[in-house]
Amino acid sequence: MNAPGLIQVEELFADPEFSGASISPDGTRLAYLAPWSGRTNVWVRGIDEEHAGAVCVTHDGRRGIRRYFWTDDPRWLLYLQDTDGNEDWHLYRVDLDAPTEPAADLTPMARGSRVMHVEPFKAVPGSVLVSMNRRPLDVDVFRIDVATGETVLHRENPDRRGGFVFGPGGEVVAQSQAGDGTFEYHAVDAATGHRRLFHRQDGPEHPLGVHPARITPDGGGLLVGSYQDSDDLRLVRVDIATGEQSVVAGLPGLSLCVAEAVSPAAPPTLFTSRRTGEVLAARFVGDRPLIHVVDPGFADVYAALSRLSDGVLAGLSSDDSERLWVATFAHDREPGLTYLYDHGTGESRLLFRPYPRLDPAALAPMTPAAFAARDGLPLHGFLTLPVGVEPTGLPLVLFLHGGPWFHDVWGYNPTAQFLASRGYAVLQVNFRGSSGYGRRHMTAAIKEFAGAMHDDVIDAADWAVKQGYADPARIGIFGGSYGGYSALVGITVTPDYFAAAVDYCGISSLPNFMRTLPEFLHPQMVNNFLLYCGDPADPEQEADLLARSPITMVDRIRTPLLVVQGANDVRVVKAESDAIVEALRSRGVAVEYLVADDEGHGFQNPENVMTMFRTVERHFAEHLGGRGEAQP
């Protein structure tokens, strides 16, 4: 019998009944994601129809679809899909006039090649620009005619550290990196190919590249995320002819949110006009995300949308006329509410409630938290406490994000809700190196893997103990990717601190992790792992990397550990988890190991996600004393 108030795993981790809604350019149809045959697929319906009249236009029963795109022709819709999480993304075309026909693969490529980026190319109607590595080590740009599938090379990339930005009129800006990691931008003459340098930006504060980076609709400027002489990341326009800079969007003390550079599922940094291409609004990081209106003409629309929800605008699309808008809101307890708003009439209606099985009143609020690291660096995070429980002396789970150049954000987090429902206080901390908190916060992580970055995690937990929320004898640590590495660091660098740990596709050996990343990524590591960690090709630096690697300290582990891994992970390969598990088992140390053969870097298929969290539930219940579905 389930404990009172305990939310079942199925309720939290089943795919949403509706998500990802957007309106067609002509304003006549909605597309959205909904389950079909146990997997998320794309559905299309008339703007005034209900779901009962919708048509499922993709039919992938193996792995859910997460990313789709309208085209400028109402007949065609595009989507991306890989195979069992291997991240070899292909671009598929659906014929909305014949939705039962099989989708066409527009990017047939050999194993190991993938689509990295898709964007419409207004200079040639009916086409899209696709960045992909048909040459396995080189990412070139191709122009694909959507209707025919004809593919032509648009720009061959001569620089493995660089790439291109394209404007709506066919303008081209080339981005490259100098040997010290500085980003350089060149205007490219369309006729001669001649390059002219017009802008430079420092590299260390942009470990994943400069985001955003787009050419203005008039073709005369480049919009970039830049710190300039500030600690805050702003949206800056650089004049391509003169190099002159002007701030388009900047808020003192706040930085642009560039989470979409890591996760395409994250809300966009910029909301842009489908009609003109101009920036409408920019998203900034704060205790709650802050939407800063840039285009005065959008102010009335945004004001009307803001009255629909007390959440934060997270998804937005409009028809070409910008009369009809589809808006989705982030919220900690009522997530993903999606509305249709008619700016002509002022009328609106709720389209979707993605999680109708969840009662907002039963979910736990996510509360911003702020404290200082031991060296004085300001840290920010989020605390989620169990509903209806005295928040004193609770078992605590530190739930750590990946990246590390990413950040936790206010909103609905099913893992935090899952843990809070089982009686745990949940603390998420944006340790140094997390994005969104300024240049100093970012660069303070250089050479601090398993150092000050880990100190931040301990300082966060100590804060929760000092505030009275947490029982110091019942602290667990749980994270994925970099967060998995952080969990392993936690039980090796500070082996007596944690009572239980979960490593979810985490790094155990920094040198092996860096060497086994896809080879085409290696030239782009100058400002991230090579700078922030070290170069495994240099013996002295490799020794330091090993000293910061959990596998080197595995003999210190005595904390009960659960390891979770996808067999097809190409970011943190399975060997990383195998090594930790084998080393522990060879010493006779108990460790539970869960592997999914049809998953990659993080689980997606609902049955695998639910199996993982049932296992996590048992693990923490045994070692931290929380509740479980089978325990009162």
XYZ file of C-alpha atoms in Angstrom:
632
model
C 0.000 0.000 0.000
C 1.386 3.414 -0.910
C 2.284 5.925 1.775
C -0.164 8.854 2.138
C 0.719 11.712 -0.149
C 3.337 9.715 -2.016
C 3.247 10.377 -5.762
C 3.733 7.249 -7.831
C 6.666 6.871 -10.185
C 4.297 6.439 -13.151
C 2.609 9.754 -12.413
C 5.894 11.641 -12.345
C 7.870 9.990 -15.117
C 5.382 8.989 -17.787
C 5.718 11.071 -20.932
C 3.529 14.189 -20.835
C 0.171 13.780 -22.525
C 0.906 16.946 -24.521
C 4.063 19.010 -24.975
C 6.074 21.065 -27.447
C 3.103 22.774 -29.125
C 3.590 25.260 -31.970
C 1.411 26.895 -34.594
C 1.826 26.543 -38.349
C 3.054 29.591 -40.285
C -0.354 30.012 -41.931
C -2.120 29.841 -38.564
C -4.438 26.975 -39.496
C -2.895 24.055 -37.588
C -1.201 23.060 -34.358
C 1.630 20.553 -34.064
C 2.573 19.011 -30.734
C 4.070 15.941 -29.082
C 1.871 13.240 -27.573
C 2.164 9.499 -26.952
C 1.593 6.974 -29.724
C 2.373 3.285 -29.273
C 4.114 4.035 -25.974
C 6.413 6.685 -27.428
C 6.204 10.444 -27.936
C 5.346 11.300 -31.544
C 4.255 14.356 -33.504
C 0.542 15.073 -33.919
C -1.157 17.725 -36.056
C -4.681 19.103 -35.799
C -6.697 22.089 -36.951
C -6.423 25.202 -34.828
C -9.993 24.781 -33.555
C -9.995 20.972 -33.316
C -9.636 18.840 -30.204
C -7.115 16.029 -29.796
C -9.751 13.515 -30.862
C -9.540 14.983 -34.361
C -5.739 15.106 -34.471
C -3.589 12.980 -36.768
C -0.405 11.309 -35.608
C 2.034 12.151 -38.419
C 5.079 10.234 -37.163
C 5.076 6.590 -36.191
C 8.211 5.797 -34.222
C 7.432 3.041 -31.749
C 11.076 2.540 -30.781
C 12.206 5.891 -29.378
C 10.272 9.048 -28.680
C 10.622 12.094 -30.917
C 11.560 15.318 -29.131
C 12.409 17.896 -31.829
C 10.371 18.842 -34.878
C 10.183 21.867 -37.209
C 7.561 23.542 -39.373
C 8.742 24.512 -42.854
C 7.694 27.407 -45.081
C 5.568 24.971 -47.111
C 2.460 23.823 -45.202
C 2.803 20.368 -46.747
C 6.062 19.412 -45.037
C 7.133 18.935 -41.428
C 10.633 17.903 -40.299
C 11.912 16.086 -37.222
C 15.156 14.722 -35.781
C 15.741 11.181 -34.552
C 18.683 9.005 -33.527
C 18.973 5.274 -32.808
C 18.687 4.130 -29.195
C 20.343 7.253 -27.853
C 23.517 7.096 -29.957
C 23.109 10.784 -30.991
C 23.642 10.025 -34.681
C 20.801 12.420 -35.502
C 19.078 12.233 -38.892
C 16.618 14.737 -40.345
C 13.318 13.229 -41.491
C 10.529 14.717 -43.602
C 6.821 14.061 -43.091
C 4.275 14.683 -45.857
C 1.259 16.168 -44.096
C -0.832 15.451 -47.208
C -0.035 11.745 -46.744
C 0.693 11.353 -43.010
C 0.437 7.568 -43.051
C 3.321 7.264 -45.493
C 6.766 6.484 -44.023
C 8.921 9.506 -43.211
C 11.763 10.241 -45.617
C 15.324 10.372 -44.293
C 16.781 13.546 -45.820
C 20.238 12.917 -44.354
C 21.285 9.303 -44.928
C 24.790 9.020 -43.473
C 27.225 6.420 -42.231
C 27.330 5.507 -38.544
C 29.136 8.146 -36.526
C 27.909 11.058 -38.631
C 25.079 13.233 -37.441
C 23.005 16.363 -37.985
C 24.110 19.105 -35.593
C 21.929 22.033 -36.608
C 18.906 22.787 -38.799
C 17.647 26.238 -39.796
C 15.358 27.599 -42.520
C 17.121 29.387 -45.377
C 14.911 32.282 -46.385
C 17.217 33.250 -49.244
C 16.123 30.040 -51.008
C 12.446 29.318 -50.209
C 11.622 25.667 -49.649
C 15.082 24.836 -48.312
C 16.858 24.365 -45.005
C 20.501 24.612 -44.032
C 21.804 21.543 -42.247
C 25.150 21.276 -40.469
C 26.437 17.695 -40.436
C 29.659 15.703 -40.559
C 29.325 13.618 -43.694
C 33.085 13.916 -43.639
C 33.428 12.261 -40.215
C 35.848 14.827 -38.758
C 34.487 17.931 -40.486
C 31.163 19.685 -39.962
C 30.037 21.197 -43.275
C 26.822 23.017 -44.145
C 24.433 21.616 -46.756
C 21.358 23.093 -48.381
C 18.497 20.626 -48.639
C 15.429 21.133 -50.803
C 12.674 19.911 -48.495
C 10.262 18.791 -51.218
C 12.735 16.845 -53.350
C 15.417 15.971 -50.815
C 18.096 17.313 -53.159
C 21.195 18.063 -51.102
C 24.022 20.348 -52.173
C 27.113 21.500 -50.330
C 26.483 25.078 -49.242
C 29.677 25.809 -47.306
C 32.610 23.474 -46.775
C 34.197 24.154 -43.418
C 37.986 24.503 -43.639
C 38.365 25.039 -39.886
C 37.584 22.265 -37.421
C 37.530 24.824 -34.632
C 35.099 27.074 -36.465
C 31.809 27.310 -38.280
C 29.380 29.667 -39.977
C 26.484 31.972 -39.162
C 24.000 32.640 -41.976
C 21.732 35.607 -42.529
C 18.275 35.622 -44.094
C 19.597 37.229 -47.291
C 22.383 34.693 -47.709
C 24.941 36.699 -45.701
C 27.789 34.645 -44.222
C 29.891 35.213 -41.124
C 32.682 32.748 -40.369
C 33.623 32.030 -36.771
C 37.022 30.597 -35.880
C 39.223 30.180 -32.816
C 42.743 31.401 -32.366
C 45.290 29.155 -30.670
C 44.570 30.786 -27.303
C 40.844 30.099 -27.675
C 39.825 33.632 -28.665
C 36.756 33.658 -30.891
C 37.168 35.573 -34.148
C 34.402 36.598 -36.532
C 34.978 37.313 -40.215
C 32.635 38.751 -42.818
C 32.759 36.500 -45.894
C 32.435 37.994 -49.366
C 29.798 35.945 -51.186
C 31.485 36.292 -54.568
C 35.168 35.869 -53.720
C 35.100 34.074 -50.362
C 37.448 36.726 -48.966
C 37.335 36.972 -45.147
C 37.538 40.194 -43.173
C 37.970 40.115 -39.382
C 35.532 42.439 -37.599
C 35.103 41.087 -34.047
C 36.959 39.174 -31.319
C 35.796 37.737 -27.984
C 37.716 36.068 -25.171
C 37.265 32.316 -24.893
C 37.497 31.155 -21.246
C 34.118 32.637 -20.264
C 32.492 30.901 -23.247
C 33.410 27.225 -22.716
C 30.749 25.990 -25.142
C 31.175 28.777 -27.677
C 29.515 32.148 -28.014
C 25.742 31.928 -27.583
C 23.675 33.272 -29.087
C 25.297 34.163 -32.414
C 23.000 35.238 -35.245
C 22.951 37.759 -38.062
C 20.358 40.522 -37.773
C 17.458 40.503 -40.254
C 18.932 43.446 -42.157
C 22.194 41.553 -42.646
C 24.247 44.381 -41.176
C 24.879 43.168 -37.648
C 25.861 40.112 -35.644
C 24.018 39.463 -32.373
C 26.203 37.749 -29.789
C 26.211 36.946 -26.118
C 29.043 39.059 -24.703
C 30.327 40.116 -21.293
C 32.117 43.161 -22.765
C 33.648 44.929 -19.726
C 30.997 43.548 -17.357
C 30.560 40.443 -15.247
C 27.105 39.977 -16.819
C 26.345 38.243 -20.106
C 24.421 40.606 -22.394
C 22.961 40.510 -25.884
C 25.194 42.740 -28.007
C 24.929 43.855 -31.632
C 28.245 44.041 -33.481
C 28.171 46.086 -36.678
C 29.657 43.855 -39.375
C 30.999 46.822 -41.362
C 32.620 48.736 -38.485
C 32.851 46.361 -35.514
C 31.026 48.911 -33.365
C 29.144 47.353 -30.446
C 25.802 48.282 -28.883
C 23.852 46.539 -26.118
C 20.498 45.148 -27.273
C 19.502 43.515 -23.978
C 21.309 43.747 -20.668
C 20.199 43.709 -17.038
C 22.592 44.787 -14.261
C 23.544 41.829 -12.094
C 21.880 39.250 -14.358
C 23.142 37.173 -17.277
C 21.513 35.806 -20.380
C 20.284 32.233 -20.077
C 22.192 30.099 -22.586
C 20.988 26.702 -21.350
C 19.781 25.852 -24.861
C 23.464 25.615 -25.897
C 23.608 22.416 -23.805
C 20.044 21.143 -24.019
C 17.792 21.820 -27.015
C 14.881 21.075 -24.680
C 15.703 24.161 -22.602
C 13.748 27.360 -23.238
C 15.292 29.601 -25.899
C 17.650 32.440 -25.038
C 15.844 34.683 -27.505
C 12.238 34.844 -28.634
C 12.215 36.066 -32.237
C 9.581 37.225 -34.677
C 8.538 34.664 -37.264
C 7.466 37.539 -39.492
C 10.534 39.788 -39.336
C 13.241 37.756 -37.596
C 13.781 40.560 -35.072
C 14.408 39.775 -31.403
C 11.221 40.157 -29.389
C 12.520 39.306 -25.926
C 15.514 37.778 -24.133
C 15.631 35.341 -21.235
C 17.835 36.070 -18.198
C 18.828 33.898 -15.232
C 17.502 34.736 -11.779
C 15.673 33.237 -8.811
C 12.968 32.868 -11.422
C 13.844 33.267 -15.106
C 13.241 36.828 -16.220
C 11.889 37.695 -19.675
C 13.153 41.086 -20.870
C 11.106 42.573 -23.718
C 13.333 44.008 -26.460
C 10.845 44.909 -29.209
C 8.355 47.600 -28.072
C 5.795 46.187 -30.485
C 5.839 42.909 -28.544
C 5.178 44.551 -25.190
C 1.381 44.396 -25.457
C 1.475 40.770 -26.584
C 3.773 39.830 -23.717
C 1.608 41.677 -21.207
C -1.442 39.743 -22.396
C 0.428 36.424 -22.310
C 1.722 37.131 -18.796
C -1.844 37.339 -17.518
C -2.470 33.742 -18.545
C -0.145 32.131 -15.975
C 1.857 32.992 -12.876
C 4.695 30.944 -14.369
C 7.429 32.098 -16.748
C 7.123 32.120 -20.534
C 9.137 29.154 -21.829
C 7.875 28.388 -25.342
C 6.417 30.714 -27.962
C 5.349 30.550 -31.578
C 3.084 32.599 -33.815
C 1.603 32.529 -37.264
C 3.182 34.687 -39.977
C 0.789 37.545 -39.245
C 1.617 37.453 -35.508
C -2.056 37.601 -34.658
C -2.218 34.081 -33.229
C 0.257 32.983 -30.550
C 0.881 29.672 -28.800
C 2.582 30.146 -25.433
C 3.852 27.566 -22.920
C 4.781 28.435 -19.335
C 7.331 27.040 -16.895
C 6.095 26.590 -13.331
C 7.250 24.575 -10.326
C 3.845 22.971 -9.637
C 1.683 23.551 -12.724
C 4.141 22.932 -15.552
C 3.711 23.268 -19.281
C 0.332 24.996 -19.433
C -0.112 25.922 -23.090
C -2.469 28.602 -24.358
C -3.688 29.930 -27.683
C -3.933 33.712 -27.686
C -5.558 35.830 -30.397
C -4.034 39.304 -30.326
C -6.692 40.539 -32.729
C -9.575 39.794 -30.388
C -7.743 39.555 -27.060
C -9.280 36.131 -26.494
C -7.340 33.119 -25.202
C -7.998 29.514 -24.308
C -6.118 26.715 -22.619
C -4.895 24.161 -25.148
C -3.019 21.668 -23.003
C -2.362 20.659 -19.454
C 0.516 18.208 -20.012
C 0.255 16.392 -16.673
C -3.457 16.154 -15.816
C -2.753 13.269 -13.438
C -0.696 15.565 -11.155
C -2.385 17.676 -8.499
C -0.499 20.985 -8.157
C -1.477 21.152 -4.484
C 0.338 17.860 -3.852
C 3.569 19.080 -5.443
C 6.325 20.789 -3.497
C 7.265 24.414 -4.103
C 10.791 25.056 -5.381
C 12.353 27.845 -3.336
C 15.435 29.856 -4.361
C 18.375 29.607 -1.971
C 21.519 31.736 -1.715
C 24.685 31.304 0.359
C 28.411 31.899 0.104
C 31.115 29.370 -0.679
C 33.983 29.089 1.760
C 36.076 31.445 -0.390
C 33.273 34.008 -0.497
C 31.968 33.252 -3.989
C 28.180 33.798 -4.037
C 26.272 30.590 -4.785
C 22.652 30.125 -5.792
C 20.455 27.080 -5.800
C 16.960 25.729 -5.182
C 15.465 23.927 -2.212
C 12.483 21.592 -2.496
C 10.975 20.396 0.789
C 8.409 17.646 1.375
C 4.796 18.786 1.560
C 3.150 18.580 4.961
C 6.337 17.622 6.832
C 8.138 19.679 9.465
C 11.267 20.866 7.556
C 13.702 19.971 10.308
C 16.348 17.267 10.435
C 15.278 15.692 7.157
C 17.298 13.321 5.045
C 18.841 15.467 2.307
C 19.648 14.647 -1.300
C 22.022 16.921 -3.163
C 20.786 16.696 -6.744
C 23.484 18.002 -9.106
C 23.181 19.122 -12.703
C 25.379 18.046 -15.603
C 27.529 20.098 -17.918
C 29.125 21.462 -15.826
C 28.406 24.513 -18.035
C 24.672 24.368 -17.393
C 22.475 25.489 -14.509
C 19.493 24.444 -12.474
C 16.485 26.691 -12.815
C 13.199 27.385 -11.053
C 10.428 25.261 -12.499
C 8.978 21.782 -12.499
C 11.609 19.120 -11.861
C 10.191 15.598 -11.682
C 13.282 14.240 -9.903
C 13.055 16.876 -7.179
C 9.317 16.184 -6.818
C 9.967 12.433 -6.703
C 12.497 12.793 -3.900
C 10.453 15.344 -1.931
C 7.418 13.065 -2.170
C 9.489 10.387 -0.469
C 10.403 12.633 2.439
C 13.738 14.078 1.341
C 14.827 17.673 1.337
C 16.255 18.276 -2.132
C 18.989 20.835 -2.718
C 20.231 21.840 -6.168
C 23.279 24.092 -6.214
C 24.716 26.059 -9.123
C 28.343 25.464 -8.165
C 31.107 27.521 -9.799
C 31.322 26.815 -13.521
C 27.535 26.736 -13.831
C 26.261 29.047 -16.544
C 24.060 32.055 -15.908
C 25.814 33.665 -12.950
C 28.447 35.811 -14.598
C 31.996 35.705 -15.885
C 33.667 35.423 -12.465
C 31.426 32.538 -11.417
C 32.131 30.712 -14.674
C 35.909 31.097 -14.776
C 36.311 30.343 -11.061
C 35.935 26.687 -12.104
C 39.153 26.607 -14.154
C 41.333 23.755 -12.843
C 38.875 23.213 -9.970
C 37.343 19.857 -10.913
C 37.353 17.842 -7.650
C 38.628 21.032 -5.994
C 36.654 24.190 -5.301
C 33.771 22.897 -7.435
C 33.395 20.062 -4.950
C 33.860 22.431 -2.010
C 30.816 24.322 -3.295
C 28.751 21.133 -3.093
C 29.834 20.447 0.466
C 29.274 24.087 1.420
C 25.738 23.855 0.059
C 24.988 20.762 2.140
C 26.561 22.360 5.218
C 24.271 25.350 4.670
C 21.223 23.069 4.678
C 22.418 21.441 7.907
C 23.094 24.817 9.536
C 19.629 26.031 8.566
C 18.193 22.988 10.321
C 16.681 21.409 7.218
C 19.049 18.446 6.989
C 20.217 15.637 9.231
C 24.031 15.541 8.772
C 24.029 11.760 9.195
C 21.594 11.256 6.291
C 22.938 13.168 3.307
C 22.839 11.602 -0.149
C 24.275 12.774 -3.465
C 22.760 12.151 -6.907
C 23.770 13.526 -10.284
C 23.996 12.804 -14.000
C 26.878 13.353 -16.429
C 29.107 15.933 -14.716
C 26.714 15.526 -11.776
C 27.515 11.804 -11.790
C 31.219 12.657 -11.705
C 30.466 15.021 -8.820
C 28.684 12.226 -6.967
C 31.724 9.977 -7.389
C 34.012 12.814 -6.286
C 31.792 13.232 -3.246
C 32.310 9.663 -2.074
C 36.036 9.616 -2.846
C 37.327 13.079 -1.914
C 34.998 13.223 1.137
C 34.322 9.519 1.791
C 32.719 10.020 5.208
C 30.325 12.797 4.277
C 27.598 11.013 2.315
C 25.384 8.146 3.442
C 24.360 7.114 -0.098
C 25.189 8.047 -3.690
C 23.777 7.641 -7.197
C 26.074 8.050 -10.208
C 24.017 8.473 -13.390
C 26.217 8.212 -16.524
C 29.043 9.942 -14.686
C 32.733 10.339 -15.505
C 35.140 8.157 -13.531
C 38.380 8.920 -15.435
C 38.843 12.425 -16.817
C 41.608 11.416 -19.273
C 39.613 8.476 -20.661
C 36.460 10.589 -20.879
C 38.254 13.264 -22.900
C 39.909 10.757 -25.222
C 36.696 8.882 -25.948
C 34.534 11.875 -26.835
C 33.554 11.833 -30.546
C 36.674 12.769 -32.485
C 35.095 15.678 -34.357
C 34.586 17.395 -30.978
C 38.251 17.349 -29.977
C 39.261 20.549 -31.846
C 36.448 22.392 -30.076
C 37.663 21.558 -26.544
C 40.127 24.468 -26.282
C 37.922 26.570 -24.006
C 36.203 23.806 -22.104
C 37.784 20.557 -20.949
C 41.323 21.342 -22.119
C 41.262 24.690 -20.320
C 39.119 23.842 -17.299
C 40.621 20.389 -16.655
C 43.859 19.857 -18.595
C 45.310 18.136 -21.643
C 45.644 14.348 -21.334
C 48.272 14.428 -24.113
C 50.622 16.251 -21.714
C 52.027 13.749 -19.150
C 52.109 16.279 -16.316
C 48.570 17.439 -16.984
C 47.369 13.855 -17.401
C 48.755 13.068 -13.953
C 46.746 15.970 -12.535
C 43.628 14.798 -14.394
C 44.049 11.338 -12.905
C 44.489 12.823 -9.455
C 41.073 14.480 -9.917
C 39.447 11.275 -11.222
C 37.338 9.055 -8.965
C 38.801 5.893 -10.481
C 42.180 6.838 -8.990
C 40.582 7.161 -5.530
C 38.221 4.213 -5.803
C 39.773 2.472 -2.811
C 38.303 5.244 -0.613
C 34.710 4.386 -1.506
C 32.698 2.914 1.326
C 29.437 4.761 0.671
C 26.564 2.629 -0.708
C 26.574 3.348 -4.435
C 24.132 2.894 -7.318
C 25.528 3.308 -10.849
C 23.177 3.894 -13.804
C 24.373 3.854 -17.418
C 23.089 3.799 -20.998
C 24.928 1.261 -23.165
C 24.950 3.564 -26.220
C 26.291 6.651 -24.465
C 28.769 8.450 -26.751
C 29.511 11.296 -24.337
C 30.399 9.313 -21.231
C 31.050 5.851 -22.602
C 29.948 2.754 -20.715
C 33.572 1.958 -19.884
C 33.502 4.873 -17.431
C 30.845 3.161 -15.317
C 32.237 -0.320 -15.894
C 35.577 0.749 -14.444
C 34.107 1.974 -11.156
C 31.831 -1.049 -10.766
C 34.561 -3.583 -11.582
C 37.054 -1.909 -9.248
C 34.581 -1.986 -6.369
C 33.459 -5.541 -6.983
C 37.063 -6.737 -7.175
C 37.466 -5.425 -3.613
C 34.268 -7.092 -2.499
C 32.471 -3.757 -2.101
C 28.761 -3.971 -2.873
C 27.609 -1.723 -5.717
C 24.359 -1.888 -7.674
C 24.707 -1.447 -11.449
C 21.778 -0.684 -13.772
C 22.433 -0.657 -17.537
C 19.884 0.009 -20.286
C 20.855 -1.428 -23.667
C 18.585 0.938 -25.631
C 19.651 4.234 -24.041
C 22.412 6.768 -24.454
C 23.473 9.743 -22.327
C 20.493 9.808 -20.016
C 17.398 7.627 -20.160
C 14.433 8.623 -22.306
C 12.162 5.605 -22.784
C 9.535 5.707 -20.014
C 9.947 2.087 -18.935
C 13.687 2.626 -18.418
C 13.168 5.902 -16.580
C 10.665 4.275 -14.244
C 12.929 1.296 -13.585
C 15.754 3.675 -12.724
C 13.722 5.707 -10.266
C 12.248 2.641 -8.586
C 15.839 1.511 -8.070
C 16.850 4.945 -6.785
C 13.854 4.876 -4.460
C 14.927 1.554 -2.907
C 18.551 2.663 -2.667
C 17.845 5.894 -0.822
C 15.115 4.360 1.334
C 17.543 1.730 2.573
C 20.435 4.073 3.274
C 18.809 7.449 4.019
C 15.527 6.312 5.532
C 13.074 7.917 3.115
C 9.739 6.487 2.057
C 8.922 4.223 -0.864
C 5.792 3.139 -2.703
C 5.741 -0.169 -0.861
C 6.611 1.375 2.511
C 4.281 3.295 4.839
